[in-house]
Short mmCIF file of N, CA and C in Angstrom, two decimals:
data_model
loop_
_atom_site.label_atom_id
_atom_site.label_comp_id
_atom_site.label_asym_id
_atom_site.label_seq_id
_atom_site.Cartn_x
_atom_site.Cartn_y
_atom_site.Cartn_z
N MET E 1 1.08 -1.16 0.19
CA MET E 1 -0.14 0.09 0.08
C MET E 1 1.02 1.08 -0.03
N SER E 2 0.40 2.34 -0.64
CA SER E 2 1.04 3.73 -0.62
C SER E 2 0.04 4.55 -0.51
N SER E 3 0.82 5.77 -0.21
CA SER E 3 -0.14 7.29 -0.06
C SER E 3 0.63 8.16 -0.70
N GLY E 4 0.10 8.74 -1.31
CA GLY E 4 0.32 10.38 -1.82
C GLY E 4 -0.17 10.96 -1.60
N VAL E 5 0.17 12.45 -2.13
CA VAL E 5 -0.60 14.10 -1.55
C VAL E 5 -0.55 14.85 -2.69
N LEU E 6 -1.99 15.29 -2.75
CA LEU E 6 -1.82 16.49 -3.88
C LEU E 6 -2.06 17.73 -3.40
N LEU E 7 -0.98 18.36 -3.56
CA LEU E 7 -0.50 19.80 -3.47
C LEU E 7 -1.05 20.86 -4.53
N SER E 8 -1.15 21.76 -4.13
CA SER E 8 -1.23 22.66 -5.31
C SER E 8 -0.80 23.76 -5.10
N ASP E 9 -0.57 25.21 -5.97
CA ASP E 9 -0.29 26.53 -5.50
C ASP E 9 -1.43 27.55 -6.11
N GLN E 10 -1.20 28.84 -5.60
CA GLN E 10 -2.36 29.48 -5.79
C GLN E 10 -2.81 29.85 -7.53
N HIS E 11 -2.18 29.17 -8.46
CA HIS E 11 -2.66 28.94 -9.49
C HIS E 11 -3.19 27.60 -10.34
N GLY E 12 -3.28 26.66 -9.52
CA GLY E 12 -3.93 25.41 -9.78
C GLY E 12 -2.90 24.71 -10.05
N ARG E 13 -1.50 24.81 -10.17
CA ARG E 13 -0.81 23.57 -10.46
C ARG E 13 -0.58 22.64 -9.41
N VAL E 14 -0.03 21.51 -9.67
CA VAL E 14 -0.10 20.41 -9.09
C VAL E 14 1.63 20.53 -8.51
N LEU E 15 2.08 20.17 -7.19
CA LEU E 15 3.45 19.95 -6.97
C LEU E 15 4.00 18.34 -7.18
N LEU E 16 5.14 18.64 -8.26
CA LEU E 16 5.58 16.68 -8.35
C LEU E 16 7.35 17.24 -7.65
N ILE E 17 7.57 15.62 -7.43
CA ILE E 17 9.25 15.69 -7.18
C ILE E 17 9.77 14.70 -7.95
N GLU E 18 10.98 15.03 -8.22
CA GLU E 18 11.76 13.98 -9.01
C GLU E 18 12.56 13.23 -8.07
N PRO E 19 12.13 11.86 -8.03
CA PRO E 19 13.09 11.27 -6.80
C PRO E 19 14.25 11.06 -7.45
N ALA E 20 15.27 10.52 -6.69
CA ALA E 20 16.60 10.41 -6.85
C ALA E 20 16.60 9.23 -7.37
N TYR E 21 15.99 8.23 -6.92
CA TYR E 21 16.14 6.75 -7.07
C TYR E 21 15.05 6.32 -8.22
N LYS E 22 14.28 6.74 -9.29
CA LYS E 22 13.41 6.80 -10.00
C LYS E 22 13.38 7.22 -11.50
N PRO E 23 13.30 6.98 -12.75
CA PRO E 23 13.54 7.92 -13.57
C PRO E 23 12.42 8.37 -14.12
N TYR E 24 11.56 8.87 -13.38
CA TYR E 24 10.12 9.69 -13.66
C TYR E 24 9.55 10.56 -12.19
N TRP E 25 9.07 11.54 -12.69
CA TRP E 25 8.37 12.16 -11.31
C TRP E 25 7.36 11.81 -10.92
N GLU E 26 6.60 12.53 -9.70
CA GLU E 26 5.58 11.62 -8.56
C GLU E 26 5.17 12.82 -8.07
N ILE E 27 4.02 12.20 -7.59
CA ILE E 27 3.19 13.31 -6.33
C ILE E 27 4.57 12.78 -5.37
N PRO E 28 4.10 13.78 -4.23
CA PRO E 28 5.13 13.36 -2.69
C PRO E 28 4.37 12.34 -2.21
N GLY E 29 5.14 10.84 -1.76
CA GLY E 29 4.43 10.12 -1.11
C GLY E 29 5.30 8.67 -1.35
N GLY E 30 4.77 7.76 -0.98
CA GLY E 30 5.60 6.31 -0.54
C GLY E 30 4.67 5.23 0.32
N ALA E 31 5.59 4.24 0.18
CA ALA E 31 5.13 3.31 0.87
C ALA E 31 4.74 3.63 1.97
N VAL E 32 3.48 2.83 2.77
CA VAL E 32 2.94 2.91 4.28
C VAL E 32 3.70 1.73 5.21
N GLU E 33 4.30 2.21 5.86
CA GLU E 33 4.99 1.31 6.59
C GLU E 33 4.13 0.35 7.67
N THR E 34 5.01 -0.93 8.11
CA THR E 34 4.61 -1.81 8.76
C THR E 34 3.81 -1.22 9.88
N ASN E 35 2.57 -1.19 10.05
CA ASN E 35 1.59 -0.47 11.83
C ASN E 35 1.53 1.05 11.66
N GLU E 36 1.60 1.40 10.46
CA GLU E 36 1.01 2.69 9.94
C GLU E 36 -0.31 3.23 9.18
N SER E 37 -0.53 4.09 9.27
CA SER E 37 -2.17 3.95 8.59
C SER E 37 -1.71 4.87 7.33
N PRO E 38 -2.43 5.10 6.32
CA PRO E 38 -2.14 5.48 4.90
C PRO E 38 -2.23 6.93 5.20
N TYR E 39 -3.24 7.35 6.22
CA TYR E 39 -2.97 8.65 6.32
C TYR E 39 -1.86 9.42 6.93
N ALA E 40 -1.27 8.58 8.47
CA ALA E 40 -0.15 8.91 8.84
C ALA E 40 0.86 8.92 7.72
N ALA E 41 1.03 8.05 6.59
CA ALA E 41 2.47 7.63 5.52
C ALA E 41 2.37 9.13 5.03
N ALA E 42 0.78 9.39 5.01
CA ALA E 42 1.28 10.95 3.93
C ALA E 42 1.70 11.77 4.42
N GLN E 43 1.22 11.96 5.69
CA GLN E 43 2.14 13.43 6.65
C GLN E 43 3.67 12.52 6.77
N ARG E 44 3.70 11.61 6.69
CA ARG E 44 5.31 11.34 7.40
C ARG E 44 6.23 11.64 5.85
N GLU E 45 5.69 11.27 4.44
CA GLU E 45 6.22 11.38 3.00
C GLU E 45 6.52 12.77 2.98
N LEU E 46 5.37 13.61 3.39
CA LEU E 46 5.45 15.03 3.38
C LEU E 46 6.77 15.92 4.01
N ARG E 47 7.01 15.24 5.07
CA ARG E 47 7.84 15.62 6.00
C ARG E 47 9.16 14.96 5.23
N GLU E 48 9.30 13.86 4.82
CA GLU E 48 10.32 13.40 4.10
C GLU E 48 10.82 13.84 3.00
N ASP E 49 10.05 13.62 2.12
CA ASP E 49 10.00 14.40 0.63
C ASP E 49 10.29 15.84 0.31
N LEU E 50 9.55 16.76 1.30
CA LEU E 50 9.73 18.17 0.93
C LEU E 50 10.19 18.90 2.51
N GLY E 51 10.39 18.48 3.53
CA GLY E 51 10.56 19.05 4.71
C GLY E 51 8.95 19.70 5.12
N LEU E 52 7.95 19.27 4.92
CA LEU E 52 6.83 20.05 5.43
C LEU E 52 6.10 19.71 6.36
N ALA E 53 5.94 20.10 7.74
CA ALA E 53 4.77 19.60 8.17
C ALA E 53 3.47 19.77 8.50
N LEU E 54 3.06 19.50 7.52
CA LEU E 54 1.46 19.77 7.17
C LEU E 54 0.39 18.65 7.45
N ARG E 55 -0.36 19.30 8.19
CA ARG E 55 -1.73 17.93 8.07
C ARG E 55 -2.92 18.02 6.98
N VAL E 56 -2.81 16.71 6.47
CA VAL E 56 -2.98 16.48 5.20
C VAL E 56 -4.78 16.00 5.38
N GLY E 57 -5.29 16.76 4.18
CA GLY E 57 -6.58 16.78 4.18
C GLY E 57 -7.39 15.18 4.28
N ARG E 58 -8.69 15.22 3.56
CA ARG E 58 -9.69 14.35 3.31
C ARG E 58 -9.08 13.36 2.09
N LEU E 59 -9.42 12.20 2.18
CA LEU E 59 -8.84 11.02 0.86
C LEU E 59 -9.60 11.52 -0.48
N LEU E 60 -8.76 11.28 -1.32
CA LEU E 60 -9.57 11.93 -3.01
C LEU E 60 -9.65 10.85 -3.65
N VAL E 61 -8.96 9.90 -3.19
CA VAL E 61 -8.39 9.20 -4.59
C VAL E 61 -8.08 7.60 -3.69
N THR E 62 -8.75 6.65 -4.21
CA THR E 62 -7.96 5.08 -3.75
C THR E 62 -8.11 4.10 -5.05
N ASP E 63 -6.60 3.91 -5.94
CA ASP E 63 -6.51 3.34 -6.78
C ASP E 63 -6.12 1.89 -6.85
N TRP E 64 -6.27 0.88 -6.97
CA TRP E 64 -5.84 -0.28 -7.08
C TRP E 64 -5.01 -0.66 -8.40
N VAL E 65 -4.09 -0.42 -8.29
CA VAL E 65 -3.12 -1.39 -9.40
C VAL E 65 -2.78 -2.59 -9.42
N PRO E 66 -3.12 -3.60 -10.45
CA PRO E 66 -3.21 -4.69 -10.66
C PRO E 66 -1.52 -5.15 -10.84
N PRO E 67 -1.35 -6.40 -10.49
CA PRO E 67 0.44 -6.92 -10.61
C PRO E 67 0.78 -6.66 -11.82
N SER E 68 2.23 -6.77 -12.21
CA SER E 68 2.76 -6.52 -13.44
C SER E 68 3.74 -7.61 -13.36
N VAL E 69 4.72 -7.63 -14.40
CA VAL E 69 5.95 -8.07 -14.58
C VAL E 69 6.66 -8.12 -13.38
N ASP E 70 6.78 -6.92 -13.00
CA ASP E 70 8.09 -6.03 -12.18
C ASP E 70 7.66 -5.80 -10.79
N ALA E 71 5.79 -5.81 -10.66
CA ALA E 71 5.71 -5.72 -9.25
C ALA E 71 4.27 -6.36 -8.69
N SER E 72 4.21 -6.28 -7.60
CA SER E 72 3.10 -6.84 -7.01
C SER E 72 1.67 -6.09 -6.90
N GLU E 73 0.48 -6.52 -6.86
CA GLU E 73 -0.56 -5.27 -7.05
C GLU E 73 -0.09 -4.63 -5.93
N VAL E 74 -1.18 -3.50 -6.04
CA VAL E 74 -0.82 -1.98 -4.56
C VAL E 74 -1.98 -1.60 -4.66
N LEU E 75 -2.69 -0.92 -3.60
CA LEU E 75 -3.24 -0.15 -3.47
C LEU E 75 -2.78 1.38 -2.77
N VAL E 76 -3.19 2.56 -3.91
CA VAL E 76 -2.48 3.98 -3.64
C VAL E 76 -3.58 4.93 -3.19
N GLN E 77 -3.78 5.22 -1.94
CA GLN E 77 -4.57 6.36 -1.61
C GLN E 77 -3.56 7.76 -1.84
N VAL E 78 -4.55 8.81 -2.48
CA VAL E 78 -4.33 10.68 -2.29
C VAL E 78 -5.30 11.21 -1.29
N TYR E 79 -4.47 11.68 -0.72
CA TYR E 79 -4.75 12.69 0.24
C TYR E 79 -4.74 14.45 -0.28
N ASP E 80 -5.57 15.29 0.00
CA ASP E 80 -5.96 16.18 -0.30
C ASP E 80 -4.84 17.26 0.34
N GLY E 81 -3.53 17.88 0.04
CA GLY E 81 -2.70 18.48 0.90
C GLY E 81 -3.08 20.22 0.82
N GLY E 82 -4.04 20.59 -0.14
CA GLY E 82 -4.33 21.53 -0.17
C GLY E 82 -3.34 22.67 -0.83
N VAL E 83 -3.58 23.93 -0.76
CA VAL E 83 -3.15 24.79 -1.38
C VAL E 83 -1.81 25.68 -1.04
N LEU E 84 -0.58 25.19 -1.06
CA LEU E 84 0.46 25.77 -0.79
C LEU E 84 0.24 27.71 -0.45
N THR E 85 0.78 27.99 0.58
CA THR E 85 0.83 29.45 -0.17
C THR E 85 2.09 29.73 0.06
N PRO E 86 2.54 30.72 -0.38
CA PRO E 86 3.96 31.36 -0.67
C PRO E 86 5.33 31.04 0.39
N ASP E 87 4.43 31.49 1.22
CA ASP E 87 5.44 31.04 2.89
C ASP E 87 5.76 29.33 2.89
N GLN E 88 4.92 28.61 2.71
CA GLN E 88 4.99 27.10 2.79
C GLN E 88 5.62 26.79 1.97
N THR E 89 5.68 27.22 0.59
CA THR E 89 6.49 27.22 -0.18
C THR E 89 7.82 27.20 -0.51
N ALA E 90 8.09 28.33 0.34
CA ALA E 90 9.46 28.99 0.35
C ALA E 90 10.14 28.00 1.54
N ARG E 91 9.30 27.23 2.44
CA ARG E 91 9.89 26.27 3.49
C ARG E 91 10.34 25.33 2.79
N ILE E 92 9.95 24.75 1.92
CA ILE E 92 10.48 23.40 0.81
C ILE E 92 11.71 23.23 0.71
N ARG E 93 11.94 22.36 1.50
CA ARG E 93 13.74 21.87 1.60
C ARG E 93 13.62 20.41 1.36
N PRO E 94 13.30 19.68 0.29
CA PRO E 94 13.79 18.04 -0.01
C PRO E 94 15.39 17.78 0.23
N PRO E 95 15.23 16.58 1.05
CA PRO E 95 16.61 16.05 0.98
C PRO E 95 17.43 15.68 -0.16
N ALA E 96 18.52 15.89 -0.72
CA ALA E 96 19.24 16.05 -1.55
C ALA E 96 19.53 14.73 -2.01
N ASN E 97 19.76 13.54 -1.24
CA ASN E 97 19.64 12.06 -1.19
C ASN E 97 18.55 11.25 -1.95
N GLU E 98 17.37 11.93 -1.84
CA GLU E 98 15.81 11.03 -1.86
C GLU E 98 15.57 11.70 -3.04
N VAL E 99 15.38 13.48 -3.45
CA VAL E 99 14.54 14.21 -4.13
C VAL E 99 15.75 14.82 -5.05
N ARG E 100 15.92 15.00 -6.47
CA ARG E 100 16.63 15.61 -6.83
C ARG E 100 16.23 16.90 -7.20
N SER E 101 14.37 17.03 -7.41
CA SER E 101 14.47 18.57 -7.73
C SER E 101 12.82 18.49 -7.62
N TRP E 102 12.22 19.65 -7.86
CA TRP E 102 10.63 19.34 -7.51
C TRP E 102 9.90 20.64 -8.14
N GLY E 103 8.70 20.74 -8.56
CA GLY E 103 8.24 22.06 -9.48
C GLY E 103 7.07 21.95 -9.35
N TRP E 104 6.45 23.05 -9.77
CA TRP E 104 4.73 23.30 -10.02
C TRP E 104 4.82 23.10 -11.43
N CYS E 105 3.61 22.01 -11.82
CA CYS E 105 3.21 21.70 -13.08
C CYS E 105 1.74 21.81 -13.10
N THR E 106 1.48 22.08 -14.79
CA THR E 106 0.10 22.11 -15.09
C THR E 106 -0.48 20.96 -15.17
N GLU E 107 -1.60 20.41 -15.24
CA GLU E 107 -2.02 18.95 -15.37
C GLU E 107 -1.20 18.97 -17.01
N GLU E 108 -1.41 19.78 -17.69
CA GLU E 108 -0.67 18.88 -19.51
C GLU E 108 0.87 18.68 -18.91
N GLU E 109 1.65 19.61 -18.09
CA GLU E 109 2.68 18.98 -18.23
C GLU E 109 2.98 18.10 -17.10
N ALA E 110 2.38 17.87 -16.03
CA ALA E 110 2.67 16.54 -15.20
C ALA E 110 2.29 15.67 -16.02
N THR E 111 1.52 15.42 -17.03
CA THR E 111 0.73 14.77 -17.91
C THR E 111 2.54 13.81 -18.71
N ARG E 112 3.28 14.73 -19.12
CA ARG E 112 4.56 14.57 -19.76
C ARG E 112 5.47 14.04 -18.65
N ARG E 113 5.82 14.25 -17.40
CA ARG E 113 6.61 13.91 -16.48
C ARG E 113 6.43 12.32 -15.85
N VAL E 114 5.10 12.33 -15.41
CA VAL E 114 4.43 11.20 -15.05
C VAL E 114 4.22 10.13 -15.71
N SER E 115 3.94 8.85 -15.07
CA SER E 115 3.31 7.40 -15.53
C SER E 115 2.40 8.30 -16.24
N GLU E 116 1.67 7.04 -17.05
CA GLU E 116 0.13 6.97 -17.18
C GLU E 116 -0.52 7.13 -16.48
N VAL E 117 -0.43 5.97 -15.33
CA VAL E 117 -1.32 5.75 -14.29
C VAL E 117 -1.11 6.87 -13.39
N LEU E 118 -0.20 7.14 -13.00
CA LEU E 118 -0.20 8.45 -12.10
C LEU E 118 -0.80 9.57 -13.00
N SER E 119 -0.72 10.01 -14.17
CA SER E 119 -1.38 11.41 -14.80
C SER E 119 -2.73 10.96 -14.67
N ARG E 120 -3.39 9.74 -14.82
CA ARG E 120 -5.28 9.38 -14.81
C ARG E 120 -5.37 9.95 -13.01
N ARG E 121 -4.38 9.65 -12.26
CA ARG E 121 -4.69 9.32 -11.04
C ARG E 121 -4.50 11.03 -10.72
N ILE E 122 -3.37 11.78 -10.69
CA ILE E 122 -3.37 13.00 -10.66
C ILE E 122 -4.85 13.72 -11.29
N GLN E 123 -5.34 13.52 -12.32
CA GLN E 123 -6.52 14.17 -12.66
C GLN E 123 -7.71 13.79 -11.88
N ALA E 124 -7.80 12.48 -11.47
CA ALA E 124 -8.89 12.30 -10.46
C ALA E 124 -8.81 13.36 -9.51
N ALA E 125 -7.58 12.97 -9.31
CA ALA E 125 -7.70 13.60 -7.49
C ALA E 125 -8.14 15.33 -7.72
N VAL E 126 -7.86 15.64 -8.84
CA VAL E 126 -7.93 17.33 -8.94
C VAL E 126 -9.48 17.42 -9.25
N TRP E 127 -10.12 16.41 -10.08
CA TRP E 127 -11.68 16.46 -10.12
C TRP E 127 -12.15 16.24 -9.07
N ALA E 128 -11.74 15.19 -7.75
CA ALA E 128 -12.47 15.05 -6.99
C ALA E 128 -12.36 15.95 -5.85
N ARG E 129 -11.16 17.06 -5.83
CA ARG E 129 -11.09 17.86 -5.08
C ARG E 129 -12.20 18.91 -5.23
N SER E 130 -12.25 19.24 -6.54
CA SER E 130 -13.29 20.14 -7.29
C SER E 130 -14.46 20.02 -7.00
N GLU E 131 -14.80 18.64 -6.86
CA GLU E 131 -16.28 18.29 -6.67
C GLU E 131 -16.41 17.50 -5.16
N ARG E 132 -15.65 18.02 -4.28
CA ARG E 132 -15.48 17.51 -3.04
C ARG E 132 -16.13 15.90 -3.12
N ALA E 133 -15.76 15.19 -3.79
CA ALA E 133 -16.09 13.69 -3.76
C ALA E 133 -14.74 13.03 -3.56
N MET E 134 -14.74 11.74 -3.30
CA MET E 134 -13.94 10.78 -3.49
C MET E 134 -14.19 9.69 -4.45
N VAL E 135 -13.30 9.30 -4.89
CA VAL E 135 -13.35 8.26 -6.31
C VAL E 135 -12.23 7.24 -5.65
N TYR E 136 -12.98 6.25 -6.83
CA TYR E 136 -12.29 4.78 -6.57
C TYR E 136 -12.05 4.44 -8.17
N LEU E 137 -10.48 4.26 -8.24
CA LEU E 137 -10.07 3.99 -9.69
C LEU E 137 -9.33 2.47 -9.55
N GLU E 138 -8.91 2.15 -10.85
CA GLU E 138 -8.65 0.71 -11.02
C GLU E 138 -7.32 1.07 -12.00
N ASN E 139 -6.14 0.95 -11.73
CA ASN E 139 -5.04 1.43 -12.60
C ASN E 139 -5.63 2.56 -13.52
N GLY E 140 -5.89 3.83 -12.59
CA GLY E 140 -6.29 5.23 -12.64
C GLY E 140 -7.48 5.40 -13.70
N TYR E 141 -7.89 4.30 -13.76
CA TYR E 141 -9.45 4.26 -14.44
C TYR E 141 -10.82 4.41 -13.40
N PHE E 142 -11.61 5.28 -13.56
CA PHE E 142 -12.91 5.21 -13.13
C PHE E 142 -13.76 3.96 -13.11
N VAL E 143 -13.92 3.52 -11.92
CA VAL E 143 -14.55 2.19 -12.37
C VAL E 143 -16.47 2.13 -12.68
N VAL E 144 -17.13 3.34 -11.92
CA VAL E 144 -18.63 3.28 -12.00
C VAL E 144 -18.99 4.65 -12.37
#
């Protein structure tokens, strides 16, 4: 299981990080540790990935990703991190050993930087936030 956080700026752009250990960009987040809730993992990952101690908001997306040749199935939950103020943005301090860089991206720019499944998940999370909804996906696709 893993948890991620949708963070935006005042212009509606999404915050992405470039992990040092992956060839593609991600939203802040990562694996849920043993005896840790997905919600607690989301908050911990914000501290680890960005150096921010934020209280994340409600659940936006649950996405079941089927097994592949390289990985087992996974359940991904995305929480609402809200809109960061310029002061909060100025406090972002990613650890160099884990995060190469970070940036604000429009949905179109994010689509070019992330995997296809994450692109669909981000779009669903943005929609869920705007509609005050929670959505269930399978491999990034709406199910109902």
